[in-house]
Amino acid sequence: DGIRDKGHVTGVQTCALPISESNIQNVAVDPHDGGKYASMNFTVQVVNRLHLARIMRQLRGIPEVSRITRVRH
């Protein structure tokens, strides 16, 4: 959800690896004013909630990721 802004392409690449085990349906990057952080929203299709939990744990392990949240649709 929040990532330290080291360049949008690098940020997407950093986060895409743990998500690669799922079906990535959409990626949206929203840079914040000031340039320190950017919001990255991934829409992914997962097998079940345990699969989602594993992906979220892996994303939290990335040093550049400052916050991650789940949005239900």
mmCIF file with all atom_site columns, C-alpha atoms in Angstrom:
data_model
loop_
_atom_site.group_PDB
_atom_site.id
_atom_site.type_symbol
_atom_site.label_atom_id
_atom_site.label_alt_id
_atom_site.label_comp_id
_atom_site.label_asym_id
_atom_site.label_entity_id
_atom_site.label_seq_id
_atom_site.pdbx_PDB_ins_code
_atom_site.Cartn_x
_atom_site.Cartn_y
_atom_site.Cartn_z
_atom_site.occupancy
_atom_site.B_iso_or_equiv
_atom_site.pdbx_formal_charge
_atom_site.auth_seq_id
_atom_site.auth_comp_id
_atom_site.auth_asym_id
_atom_site.auth_atom_id
_atom_site.pdbx_PDB_model_num
ATOM 1  C CA . ASP A 1 1  ? 0.000   0.000   0.000   1.00 0.00 ? 1  ASP A CA 1
ATOM 2  C CA . GLY A 1 2  ? 2.718   2.491   0.915   1.00 0.00 ? 2  GLY A CA 1
ATOM 3  C CA . ILE A 1 3  ? 6.217   2.190   -0.473  1.00 0.00 ? 3  ILE A CA 1
ATOM 4  C CA . ARG A 1 4  ? 9.248   4.438   -0.129  1.00 0.00 ? 4  ARG A CA 1
ATOM 5  C CA . ASP A 1 5  ? 9.549   6.111   -3.503  1.00 0.00 ? 5  ASP A CA 1
ATOM 6  C CA . LYS A 1 6  ? 12.740  4.875   -5.188  1.00 0.00 ? 6  LYS A CA 1
ATOM 7  C CA . GLY A 1 7  ? 11.183  5.171   -8.631  1.00 0.00 ? 7  GLY A CA 1
ATOM 8  C CA . HIS A 1 8  ? 7.842   3.788   -9.664  1.00 0.00 ? 8  HIS A CA 1
ATOM 9  C CA . VAL A 1 9  ? 9.184   1.109   -11.988 1.00 0.00 ? 9  VAL A CA 1
ATOM 10 C CA . THR A 1 10 ? 11.566  -0.181  -9.323  1.00 0.00 ? 10 THR A CA 1
ATOM 11 C CA . GLY A 1 11 ? 8.748   -0.185  -6.768  1.00 0.00 ? 11 GLY A CA 1
ATOM 12 C CA . VAL A 1 12 ? 6.460   -2.201  -9.003  1.00 0.00 ? 12 VAL A CA 1
ATOM 13 C CA . GLN A 1 13 ? 9.259   -4.668  -9.758  1.00 0.00 ? 13 GLN A CA 1
ATOM 14 C CA . THR A 1 14 ? 10.083  -5.024  -6.058  1.00 0.00 ? 14 THR A CA 1
ATOM 15 C CA . CYS A 1 15 ? 6.487   -5.816  -5.136  1.00 0.00 ? 15 CYS A CA 1
ATOM 16 C CA . ALA A 1 16 ? 5.688   -7.931  -8.179  1.00 0.00 ? 16 ALA A CA 1
ATOM 17 C CA . LEU A 1 17 ? 7.878   -10.885 -7.209  1.00 0.00 ? 17 LEU A CA 1
ATOM 18 C CA . PRO A 1 18 ? 5.844   -12.047 -4.166  1.00 0.00 ? 18 PRO A CA 1
ATOM 19 C CA . ILE A 1 19 ? 2.632   -11.329 -6.068  1.00 0.00 ? 19 ILE A CA 1
ATOM 20 C CA . SER A 1 20 ? 3.826   -13.310 -9.098  1.00 0.00 ? 20 SER A CA 1
ATOM 21 C CA . GLU A 1 21 ? 2.240   -16.484 -7.664  1.00 0.00 ? 21 GLU A CA 1
ATOM 22 C CA . SER A 1 22 ? -1.168  -14.865 -8.198  1.00 0.00 ? 22 SER A CA 1
ATOM 23 C CA . ASN A 1 23 ? -3.047  -13.374 -11.119 1.00 0.00 ? 23 ASN A CA 1
ATOM 24 C CA . ILE A 1 24 ? -2.211  -9.645  -11.200 1.00 0.00 ? 24 ILE A CA 1
ATOM 25 C CA . GLN A 1 25 ? -5.260  -7.931  -12.670 1.00 0.00 ? 25 GLN A CA 1
ATOM 26 C CA . ASN A 1 26 ? -4.312  -4.275  -12.191 1.00 0.00 ? 26 ASN A CA 1
ATOM 27 C CA . VAL A 1 27 ? -1.495  -2.050  -10.866 1.00 0.00 ? 27 VAL A CA 1
ATOM 28 C CA . ALA A 1 28 ? -1.956  1.633   -10.030 1.00 0.00 ? 28 ALA A CA 1
ATOM 29 C CA . VAL A 1 29 ? 0.754   3.966   -8.703  1.00 0.00 ? 29 VAL A CA 1
ATOM 30 C CA . ASP A 1 30 ? -0.142  7.221   -6.958  1.00 0.00 ? 30 ASP A CA 1
ATOM 31 C CA . PRO A 1 31 ? 2.908   9.370   -6.078  1.00 0.00 ? 31 PRO A CA 1
ATOM 32 C CA . HIS A 1 32 ? 2.458   11.528  -2.997  1.00 0.00 ? 32 HIS A CA 1
ATOM 33 C CA . ASP A 1 33 ? 3.588   15.131  -2.812  1.00 0.00 ? 33 ASP A CA 1
ATOM 34 C CA . GLY A 1 34 ? 7.065   15.400  -1.391  1.00 0.00 ? 34 GLY A CA 1
ATOM 35 C CA . GLY A 1 35 ? 8.361   12.303  -3.159  1.00 0.00 ? 35 GLY A CA 1
ATOM 36 C CA . LYS A 1 36 ? 9.209   10.213  -0.077  1.00 0.00 ? 36 LYS A CA 1
ATOM 37 C CA . TYR A 1 37 ? 6.341   7.725   -0.488  1.00 0.00 ? 37 TYR A CA 1
ATOM 38 C CA . ALA A 1 38 ? 4.026   6.492   -3.217  1.00 0.00 ? 38 ALA A CA 1
ATOM 39 C CA . SER A 1 39 ? 0.864   4.409   -2.972  1.00 0.00 ? 39 SER A CA 1
ATOM 40 C CA . MET A 1 40 ? 0.776   1.279   -5.079  1.00 0.00 ? 40 MET A CA 1
ATOM 41 C CA . ASN A 1 41 ? -2.502  -0.553  -5.493  1.00 0.00 ? 41 ASN A CA 1
ATOM 42 C CA . PHE A 1 42 ? -2.447  -4.112  -6.790  1.00 0.00 ? 42 PHE A CA 1
ATOM 43 C CA . THR A 1 43 ? -5.583  -6.006  -7.723  1.00 0.00 ? 43 THR A CA 1
ATOM 44 C CA . VAL A 1 44 ? -4.763  -9.701  -7.518  1.00 0.00 ? 44 VAL A CA 1
ATOM 45 C CA . GLN A 1 45 ? -6.695  -12.933 -7.794  1.00 0.00 ? 45 GLN A CA 1
ATOM 46 C CA . VAL A 1 46 ? -5.675  -15.518 -5.203  1.00 0.00 ? 46 VAL A CA 1
ATOM 47 C CA . VAL A 1 47 ? -6.684  -19.107 -4.503  1.00 0.00 ? 47 VAL A CA 1
ATOM 48 C CA . ASN A 1 48 ? -7.892  -18.461 -0.941  1.00 0.00 ? 48 ASN A CA 1
ATOM 49 C CA . ARG A 1 49 ? -7.312  -16.237 2.089   1.00 0.00 ? 49 ARG A CA 1
ATOM 50 C CA . LEU A 1 50 ? -4.248  -18.262 3.157   1.00 0.00 ? 50 LEU A CA 1
ATOM 51 C CA . HIS A 1 51 ? -2.667  -17.555 -0.230  1.00 0.00 ? 51 HIS A CA 1
ATOM 52 C CA . LEU A 1 52 ? -3.417  -13.846 0.228   1.00 0.00 ? 52 LEU A CA 1
ATOM 53 C CA . ALA A 1 53 ? -1.978  -13.908 3.763   1.00 0.00 ? 53 ALA A CA 1
ATOM 54 C CA . ARG A 1 54 ? 1.262   -15.474 2.481   1.00 0.00 ? 54 ARG A CA 1
ATOM 55 C CA . ILE A 1 55 ? 1.620   -12.813 -0.234  1.00 0.00 ? 55 ILE A CA 1
ATOM 56 C CA . MET A 1 56 ? 0.968   -10.020 2.282   1.00 0.00 ? 56 MET A CA 1
ATOM 57 C CA . ARG A 1 57 ? 3.590   -11.482 4.669   1.00 0.00 ? 57 ARG A CA 1
ATOM 58 C CA . GLN A 1 58 ? 6.135   -11.587 1.846   1.00 0.00 ? 58 GLN A CA 1
ATOM 59 C CA . LEU A 1 59 ? 5.368   -7.974  0.910   1.00 0.00 ? 59 LEU A CA 1
ATOM 60 C CA . ARG A 1 60 ? 5.785   -6.851  4.541   1.00 0.00 ? 60 ARG A CA 1
ATOM 61 C CA . GLY A 1 61 ? 9.269   -8.402  4.450   1.00 0.00 ? 61 GLY A CA 1
ATOM 62 C CA . ILE A 1 62 ? 10.410  -5.998  1.712   1.00 0.00 ? 62 ILE A CA 1
ATOM 63 C CA . PRO A 1 63 ? 12.337  -3.128  3.394   1.00 0.00 ? 63 PRO A CA 1
ATOM 64 C CA . GLU A 1 64 ? 10.873  -0.472  1.074   1.00 0.00 ? 64 GLU A CA 1
ATOM 65 C CA . VAL A 1 65 ? 7.280   -1.408  1.967   1.00 0.00 ? 65 VAL A CA 1
ATOM 66 C CA . SER A 1 66 ? 6.072   0.772   4.820   1.00 0.00 ? 66 SER A CA 1
ATOM 67 C CA . ARG A 1 67 ? 2.419   -0.319  4.964   1.00 0.00 ? 67 ARG A CA 1
ATOM 68 C CA . ILE A 1 68 ? 0.150   -2.878  3.382   1.00 0.00 ? 68 ILE A CA 1
ATOM 69 C CA . THR A 1 69 ? -3.627  -3.159  3.661   1.00 0.00 ? 69 THR A CA 1
ATOM 70 C CA . ARG A 1 70 ? -6.351  -5.322  2.199   1.00 0.00 ? 70 ARG A CA 1
ATOM 71 C CA . VAL A 1 71 ? -9.311  -3.725  0.466   1.00 0.00 ? 71 VAL A CA 1
ATOM 72 C CA . ARG A 1 72 ? -12.329 -5.949  -0.111  1.00 0.00 ? 72 ARG A CA 1
ATOM 73 C CA . HIS A 1 73 ? -14.526 -5.574  -3.170  1.00 0.00 ? 73 HIS A CA 1
#
